[in-house]
CSV table of C-alpha atoms and ligand atoms in Angstrom, one decimal:
chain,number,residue,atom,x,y,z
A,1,UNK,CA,169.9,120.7,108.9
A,2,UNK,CA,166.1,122.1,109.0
A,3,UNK,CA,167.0,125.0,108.4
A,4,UNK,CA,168.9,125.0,104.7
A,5,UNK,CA,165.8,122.5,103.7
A,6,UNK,CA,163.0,123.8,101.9
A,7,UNK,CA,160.0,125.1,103.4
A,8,UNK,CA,157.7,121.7,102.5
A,9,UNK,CA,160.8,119.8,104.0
A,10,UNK,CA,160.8,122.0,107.3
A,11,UNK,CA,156.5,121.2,107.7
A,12,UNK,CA,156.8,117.7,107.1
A,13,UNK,CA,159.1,117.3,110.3
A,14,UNK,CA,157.7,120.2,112.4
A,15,UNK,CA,153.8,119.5,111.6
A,16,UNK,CA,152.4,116.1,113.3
A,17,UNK,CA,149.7,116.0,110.4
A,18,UNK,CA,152.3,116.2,107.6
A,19,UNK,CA,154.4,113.7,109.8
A,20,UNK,CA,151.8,111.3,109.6
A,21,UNK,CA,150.5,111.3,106.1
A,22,UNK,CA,153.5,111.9,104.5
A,23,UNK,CA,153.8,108.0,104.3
A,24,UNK,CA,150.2,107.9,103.0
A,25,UNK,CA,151.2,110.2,100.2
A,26,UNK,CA,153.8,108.0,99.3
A,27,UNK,CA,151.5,105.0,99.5
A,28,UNK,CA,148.9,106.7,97.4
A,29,UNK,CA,150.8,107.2,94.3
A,30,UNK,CA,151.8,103.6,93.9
A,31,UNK,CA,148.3,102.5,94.9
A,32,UNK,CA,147.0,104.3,91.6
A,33,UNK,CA,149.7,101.9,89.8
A,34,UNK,CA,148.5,98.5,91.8
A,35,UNK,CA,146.0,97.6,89.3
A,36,UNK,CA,148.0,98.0,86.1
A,37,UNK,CA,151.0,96.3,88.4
A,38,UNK,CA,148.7,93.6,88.8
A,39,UNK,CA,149.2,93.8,93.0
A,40,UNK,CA,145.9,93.4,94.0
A,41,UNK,CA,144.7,90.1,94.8
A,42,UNK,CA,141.7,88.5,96.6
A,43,UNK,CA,141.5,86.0,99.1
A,44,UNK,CA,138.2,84.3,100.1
A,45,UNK,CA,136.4,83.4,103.2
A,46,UNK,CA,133.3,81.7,103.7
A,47,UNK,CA,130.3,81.7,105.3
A,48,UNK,CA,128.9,78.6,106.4
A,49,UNK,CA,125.2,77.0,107.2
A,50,UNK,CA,125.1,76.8,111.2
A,51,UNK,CA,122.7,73.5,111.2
A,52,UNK,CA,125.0,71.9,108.7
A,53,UNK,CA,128.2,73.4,108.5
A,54,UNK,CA,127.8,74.0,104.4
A,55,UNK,CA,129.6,76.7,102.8
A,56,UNK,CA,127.0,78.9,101.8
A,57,UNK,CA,128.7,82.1,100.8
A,58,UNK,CA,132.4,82.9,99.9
A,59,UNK,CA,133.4,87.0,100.9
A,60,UNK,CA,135.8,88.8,98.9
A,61,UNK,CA,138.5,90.5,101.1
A,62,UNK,CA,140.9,92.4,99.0
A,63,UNK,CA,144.8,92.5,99.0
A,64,UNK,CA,148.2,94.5,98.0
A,65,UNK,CA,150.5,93.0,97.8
A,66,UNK,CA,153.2,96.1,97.6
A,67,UNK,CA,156.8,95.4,95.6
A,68,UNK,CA,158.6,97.1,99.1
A,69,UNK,CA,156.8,96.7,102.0
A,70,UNK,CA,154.7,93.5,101.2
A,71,UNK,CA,150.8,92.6,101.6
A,72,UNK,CA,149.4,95.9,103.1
A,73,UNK,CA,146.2,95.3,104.6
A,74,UNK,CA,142.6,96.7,103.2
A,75,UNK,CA,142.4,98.7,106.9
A,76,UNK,CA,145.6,100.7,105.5
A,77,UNK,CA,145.1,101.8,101.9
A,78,UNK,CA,140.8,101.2,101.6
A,79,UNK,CA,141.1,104.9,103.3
A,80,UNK,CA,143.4,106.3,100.7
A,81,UNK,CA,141.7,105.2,98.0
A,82,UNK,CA,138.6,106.4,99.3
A,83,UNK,CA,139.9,109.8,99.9
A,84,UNK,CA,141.1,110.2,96.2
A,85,UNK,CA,138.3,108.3,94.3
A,86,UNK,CA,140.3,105.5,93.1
A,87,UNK,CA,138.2,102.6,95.3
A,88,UNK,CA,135.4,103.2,92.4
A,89,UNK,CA,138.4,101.5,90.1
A,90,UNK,CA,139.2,99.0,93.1
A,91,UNK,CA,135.8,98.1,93.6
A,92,UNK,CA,135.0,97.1,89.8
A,93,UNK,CA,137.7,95.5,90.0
A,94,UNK,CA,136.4,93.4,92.7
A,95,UNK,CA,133.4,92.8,91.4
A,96,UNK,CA,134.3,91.8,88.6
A,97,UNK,CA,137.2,89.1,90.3
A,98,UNK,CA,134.2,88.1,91.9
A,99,UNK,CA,132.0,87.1,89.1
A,100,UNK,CA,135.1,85.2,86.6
A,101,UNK,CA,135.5,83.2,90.8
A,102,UNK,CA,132.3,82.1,90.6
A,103,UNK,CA,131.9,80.9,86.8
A,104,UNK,CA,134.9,79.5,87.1
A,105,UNK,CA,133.9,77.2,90.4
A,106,UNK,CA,130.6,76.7,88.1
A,107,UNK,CA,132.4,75.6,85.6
A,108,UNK,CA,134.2,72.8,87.5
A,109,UNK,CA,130.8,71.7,88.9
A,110,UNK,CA,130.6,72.8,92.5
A,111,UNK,CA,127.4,73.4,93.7
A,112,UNK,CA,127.0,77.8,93.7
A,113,UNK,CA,127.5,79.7,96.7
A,114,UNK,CA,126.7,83.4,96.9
A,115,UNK,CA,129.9,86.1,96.7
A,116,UNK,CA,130.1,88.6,98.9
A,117,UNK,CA,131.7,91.7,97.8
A,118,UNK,CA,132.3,94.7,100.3
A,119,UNK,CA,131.4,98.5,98.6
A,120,UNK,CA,132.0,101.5,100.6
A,121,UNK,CA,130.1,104.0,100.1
A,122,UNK,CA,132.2,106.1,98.5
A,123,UNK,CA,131.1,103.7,95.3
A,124,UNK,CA,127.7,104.2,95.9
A,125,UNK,CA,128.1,108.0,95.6
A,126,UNK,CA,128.9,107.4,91.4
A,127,UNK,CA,125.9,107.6,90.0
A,128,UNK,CA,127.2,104.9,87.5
A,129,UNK,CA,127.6,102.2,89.9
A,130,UNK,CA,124.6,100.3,89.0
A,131,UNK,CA,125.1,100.6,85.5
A,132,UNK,CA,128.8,99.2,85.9
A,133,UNK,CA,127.7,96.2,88.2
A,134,UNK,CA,125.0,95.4,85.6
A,135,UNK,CA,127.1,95.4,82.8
A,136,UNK,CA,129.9,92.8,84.8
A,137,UNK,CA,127.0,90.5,85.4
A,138,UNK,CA,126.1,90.7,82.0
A,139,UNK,CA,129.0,89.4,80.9
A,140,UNK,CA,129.6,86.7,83.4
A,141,UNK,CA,128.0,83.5,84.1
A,142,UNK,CA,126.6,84.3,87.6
A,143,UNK,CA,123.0,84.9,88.4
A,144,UNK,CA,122.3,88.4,89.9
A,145,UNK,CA,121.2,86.2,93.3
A,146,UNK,CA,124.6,84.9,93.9
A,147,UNK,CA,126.0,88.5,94.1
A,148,UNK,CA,125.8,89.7,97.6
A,149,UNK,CA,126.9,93.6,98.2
A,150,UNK,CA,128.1,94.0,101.8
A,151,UNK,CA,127.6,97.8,102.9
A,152,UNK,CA,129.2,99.0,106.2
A,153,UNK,CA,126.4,100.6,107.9
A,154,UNK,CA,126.2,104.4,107.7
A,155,UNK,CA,123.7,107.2,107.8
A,156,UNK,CA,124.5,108.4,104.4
A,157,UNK,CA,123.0,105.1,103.1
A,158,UNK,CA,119.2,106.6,103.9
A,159,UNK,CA,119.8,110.1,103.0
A,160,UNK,CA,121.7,110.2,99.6
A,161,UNK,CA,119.0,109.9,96.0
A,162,UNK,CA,122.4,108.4,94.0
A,163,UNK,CA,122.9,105.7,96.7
A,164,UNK,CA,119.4,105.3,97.2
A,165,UNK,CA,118.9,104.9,93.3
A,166,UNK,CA,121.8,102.5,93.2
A,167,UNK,CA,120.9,100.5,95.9
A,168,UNK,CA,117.1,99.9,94.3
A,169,UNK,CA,118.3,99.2,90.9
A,170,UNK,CA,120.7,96.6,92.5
A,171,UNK,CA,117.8,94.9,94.0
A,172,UNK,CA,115.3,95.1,91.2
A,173,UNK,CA,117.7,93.3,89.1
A,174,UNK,CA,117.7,90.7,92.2
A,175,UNK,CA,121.6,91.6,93.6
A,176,UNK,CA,121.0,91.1,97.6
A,177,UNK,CA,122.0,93.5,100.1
A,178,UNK,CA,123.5,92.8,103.1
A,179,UNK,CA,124.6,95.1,106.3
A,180,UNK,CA,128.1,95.1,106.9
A,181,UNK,CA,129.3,95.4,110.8
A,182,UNK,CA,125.4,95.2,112.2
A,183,UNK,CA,124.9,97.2,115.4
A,184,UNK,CA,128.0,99.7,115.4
A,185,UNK,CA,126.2,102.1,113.3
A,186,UNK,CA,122.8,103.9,113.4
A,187,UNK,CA,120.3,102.0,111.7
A,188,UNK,CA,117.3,100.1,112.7
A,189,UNK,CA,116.2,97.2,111.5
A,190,UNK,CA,112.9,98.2,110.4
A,191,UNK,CA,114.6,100.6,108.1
A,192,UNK,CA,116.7,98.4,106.4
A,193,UNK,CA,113.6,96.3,105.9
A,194,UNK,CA,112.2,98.9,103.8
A,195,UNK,CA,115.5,99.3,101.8
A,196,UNK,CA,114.5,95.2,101.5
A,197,UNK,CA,118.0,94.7,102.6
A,198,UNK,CA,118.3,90.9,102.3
A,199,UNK,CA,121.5,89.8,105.1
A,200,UNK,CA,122.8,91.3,108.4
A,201,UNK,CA,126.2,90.8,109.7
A,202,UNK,CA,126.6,90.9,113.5
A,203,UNK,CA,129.9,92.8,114.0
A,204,UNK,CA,132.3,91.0,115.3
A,205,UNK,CA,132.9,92.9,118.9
A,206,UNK,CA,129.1,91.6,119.8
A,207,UNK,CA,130.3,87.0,119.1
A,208,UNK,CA,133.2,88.4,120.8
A,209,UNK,CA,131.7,88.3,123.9
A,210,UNK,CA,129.7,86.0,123.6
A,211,UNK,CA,128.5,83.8,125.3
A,212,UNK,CA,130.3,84.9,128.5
A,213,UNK,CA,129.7,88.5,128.8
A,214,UNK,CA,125.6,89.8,129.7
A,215,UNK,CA,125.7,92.8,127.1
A,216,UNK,CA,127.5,91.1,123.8
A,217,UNK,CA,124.8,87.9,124.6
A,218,UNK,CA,121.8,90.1,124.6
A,219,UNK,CA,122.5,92.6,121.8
A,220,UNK,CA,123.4,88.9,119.8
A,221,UNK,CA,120.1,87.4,120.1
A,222,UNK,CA,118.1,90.5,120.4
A,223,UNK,CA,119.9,91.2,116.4
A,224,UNK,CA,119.2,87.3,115.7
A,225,UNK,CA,115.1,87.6,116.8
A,226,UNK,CA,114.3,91.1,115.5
A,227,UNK,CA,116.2,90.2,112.5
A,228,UNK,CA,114.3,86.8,111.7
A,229,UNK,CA,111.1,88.4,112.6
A,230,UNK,CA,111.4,90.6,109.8
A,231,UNK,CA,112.5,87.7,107.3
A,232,UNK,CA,115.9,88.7,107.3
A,233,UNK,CA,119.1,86.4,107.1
A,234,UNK,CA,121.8,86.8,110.0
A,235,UNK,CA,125.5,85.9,109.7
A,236,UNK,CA,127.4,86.0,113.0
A,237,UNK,CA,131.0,87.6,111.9
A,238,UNK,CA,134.4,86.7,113.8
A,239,UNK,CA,133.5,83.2,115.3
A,240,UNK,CA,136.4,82.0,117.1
A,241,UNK,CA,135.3,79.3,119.5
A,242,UNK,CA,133.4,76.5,119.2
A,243,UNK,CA,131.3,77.7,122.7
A,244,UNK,CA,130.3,80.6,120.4
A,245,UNK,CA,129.5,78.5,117.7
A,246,UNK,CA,127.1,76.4,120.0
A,247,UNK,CA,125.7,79.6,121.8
A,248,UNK,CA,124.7,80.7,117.8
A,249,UNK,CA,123.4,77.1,116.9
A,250,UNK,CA,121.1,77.6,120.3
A,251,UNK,CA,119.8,80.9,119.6
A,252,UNK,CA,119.0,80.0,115.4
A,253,UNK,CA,121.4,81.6,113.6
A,254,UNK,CA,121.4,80.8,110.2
A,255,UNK,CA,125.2,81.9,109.4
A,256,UNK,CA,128.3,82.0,110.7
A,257,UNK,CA,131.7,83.3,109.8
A,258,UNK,CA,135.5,83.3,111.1
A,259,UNK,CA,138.5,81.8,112.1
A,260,UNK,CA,137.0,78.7,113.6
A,261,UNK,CA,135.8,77.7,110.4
A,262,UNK,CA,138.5,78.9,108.2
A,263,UNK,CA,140.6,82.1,107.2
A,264,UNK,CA,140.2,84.0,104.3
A,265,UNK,CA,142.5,81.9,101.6
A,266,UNK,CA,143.9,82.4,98.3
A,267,UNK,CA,141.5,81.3,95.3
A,268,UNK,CA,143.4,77.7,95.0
A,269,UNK,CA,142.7,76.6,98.8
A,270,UNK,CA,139.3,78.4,98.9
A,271,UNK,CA,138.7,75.7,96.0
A,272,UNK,CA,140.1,72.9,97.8
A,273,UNK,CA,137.9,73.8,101.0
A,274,UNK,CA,134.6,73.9,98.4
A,275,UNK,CA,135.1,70.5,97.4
A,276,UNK,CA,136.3,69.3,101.1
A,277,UNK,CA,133.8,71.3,103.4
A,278,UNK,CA,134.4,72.1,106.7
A,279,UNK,CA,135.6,68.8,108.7
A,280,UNK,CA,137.4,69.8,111.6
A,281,UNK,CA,134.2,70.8,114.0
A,282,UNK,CA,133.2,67.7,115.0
B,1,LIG,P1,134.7,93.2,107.0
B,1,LIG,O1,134.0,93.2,105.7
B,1,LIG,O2,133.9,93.4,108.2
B,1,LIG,O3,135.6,91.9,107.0
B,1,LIG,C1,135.9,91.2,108.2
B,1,LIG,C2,137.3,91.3,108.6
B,1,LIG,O4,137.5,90.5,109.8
B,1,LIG,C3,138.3,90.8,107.6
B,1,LIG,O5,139.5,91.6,107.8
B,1,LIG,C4,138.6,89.4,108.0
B,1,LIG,O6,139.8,88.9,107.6
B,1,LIG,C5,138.5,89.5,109.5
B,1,LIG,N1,138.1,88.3,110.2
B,1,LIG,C6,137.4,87.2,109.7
B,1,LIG,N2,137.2,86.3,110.6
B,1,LIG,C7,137.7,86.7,111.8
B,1,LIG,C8,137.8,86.2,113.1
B,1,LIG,O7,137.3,85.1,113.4
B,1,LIG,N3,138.4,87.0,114.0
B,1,LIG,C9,138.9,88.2,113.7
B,1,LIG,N4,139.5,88.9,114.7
B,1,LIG,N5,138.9,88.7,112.5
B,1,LIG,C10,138.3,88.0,111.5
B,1,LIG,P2,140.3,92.2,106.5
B,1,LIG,O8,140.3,91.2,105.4
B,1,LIG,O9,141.5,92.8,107.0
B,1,LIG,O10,139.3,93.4,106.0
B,1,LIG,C11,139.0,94.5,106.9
B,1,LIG,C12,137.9,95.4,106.2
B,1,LIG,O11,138.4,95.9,105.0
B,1,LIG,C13,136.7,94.6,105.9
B,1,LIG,O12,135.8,94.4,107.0
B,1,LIG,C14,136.0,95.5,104.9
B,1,LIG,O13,135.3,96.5,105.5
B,1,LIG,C15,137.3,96.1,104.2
B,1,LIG,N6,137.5,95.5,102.9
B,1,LIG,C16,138.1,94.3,102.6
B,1,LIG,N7,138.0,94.1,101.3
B,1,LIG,C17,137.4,95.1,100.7
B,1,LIG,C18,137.0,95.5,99.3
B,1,LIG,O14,137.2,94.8,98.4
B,1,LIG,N8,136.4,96.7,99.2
B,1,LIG,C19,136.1,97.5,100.2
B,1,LIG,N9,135.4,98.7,100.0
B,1,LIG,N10,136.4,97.2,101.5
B,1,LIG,C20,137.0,96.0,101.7
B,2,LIG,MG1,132.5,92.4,104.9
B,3,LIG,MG1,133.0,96.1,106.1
B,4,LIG,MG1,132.4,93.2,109.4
């Protein structure tokens, strides 16, 4: 009965809000236990050369794997943990998974490919962030170049000193930066060119239209031109089709990325597909 249950009860089912986040809430505190619990895992995917179909670049995409309700994606708890601070923790985290993958593939002689690591912004914001990355990479075998920070596009990348600061150090210590979801957001090229920002990722709505719809073609090489111009490298994101693939190998694309060429997989097969290669293209 509603009405003999507590007052916090009686919200939760009368207020849609509380209805909705109560699950979060519940989320949330075991989120703050899934490092310690070791529940967080990575799995890789990775960008390949369009002329040769070499894997070039291996992105981090991170995983819970939650004791009740199984692998919850990064779309559900990224948020939370944003919201309560805790993505600085999974972030260094990250990083620093990235960084023992890499030595670890060095160590067993495959030729280095850059890691990409996504950082929201929320990271950014901690004025320690530079320090933090500095002091993994110190530590590990990897040369700053091989670490590639993927940024979402936002406007508070241009307007914030600490993630200004952050940012610079990263690339005066030679880190590359690359823009995360290019063309959703608000920025021009010509001002990530001044942040020196190294890579731009073509969201994935854009190569999903291509090549057969006008718009999703245009913005695509339009992105691909403006962005070489300016010595920038492009990776096409969400690749699907092989007539996609071709429209990108037309236009000059230097990277591409998706499920034509593989999935994100767990460490052991993202190994495996580093000494295979891609095959199945041709
Ligand atoms: P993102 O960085 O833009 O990553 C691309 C997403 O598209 C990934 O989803 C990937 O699995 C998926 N994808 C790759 N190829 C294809 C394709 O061909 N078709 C389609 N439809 N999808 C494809 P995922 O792994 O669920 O990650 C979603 C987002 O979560 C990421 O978008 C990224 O923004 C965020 N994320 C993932 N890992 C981390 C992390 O460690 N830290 C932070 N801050 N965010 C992360
Ligand atoms: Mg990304
Ligand atoms: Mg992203
Ligand atoms: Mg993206």
């Amino acid at each position: 009965e509603v009405k003999q249950k507590g007052k916090n009860d009686y919200y939760v089912f009368q207020d849609d809000h509380l209805k909705k986040k109560l699950p979060d809430l519940i989320l949330l505190g075991d989120l703050h236990k899934s490092i310690r619990n070791r529940e967080l895992f990575i799995v890789y995917q990775p960008i390949i050369d369009v002329k040769t179909t070499k894997i070039r670049a291996m992105e981090t995409l991170v995983r819970w794997y939650h004791p009740v309700h199984g692998t919850v994606p990064p779309s559900e708890f990224i948020p939370l943990a944003e919201e309560t601070g805790f993505i600085v923790s999974i972030g260094e985290w990250v990083i620093r998974q990235a960084c023992e993958q890499h030595e670890k593939w060095k160590k067993i002689g495959l030729p280095p490919v850059r890691i990409a690591v996504n950082i929201s912004v929320k990271e950014l914001q901690d004025q320690h962030f530079a320090k933090r990355v500095e002091a993994i990479l110190s530590q590990k075998q990897i040369s700053p170049e091989y670490l590639e920070l993927e940024i979402t596009e936002s406007l508070m990348i241009y307007n914030e000193p600490i993630i200004l600061n952050n940012l610079m150090r990263m690339k005066e210590i030679g880190v590359r930066l690359s823009i995360d979801d290019f063309g959703t957001g608000y920025s021009s090229l010509a001002y990530l060119k001044r942040l020196d920002v190294d890579t731009v990722k073509i969201d994935q709505s854009f190569i999903a239209d291509c090549p057969r719809s006008y718009y999703g073609s245009v913005i695509t090489t339009t992105i691909i031109s403006l962005a070489h111009h300016l010595g920038m490298n492009v990776i096409a994101e969400g690749v699907e089709h092989l007539d996609q693939f071709r429209y990108l190998e037309e236009k000059g694309c230097q990277e591409a990325q998706g499920y034509l060429f593989s999935r994100p997989l767990h460490p052991k097969e993202a190994t495996k597909l580093l000494f295979q290669g891609i095959r199945h293209l041709y």
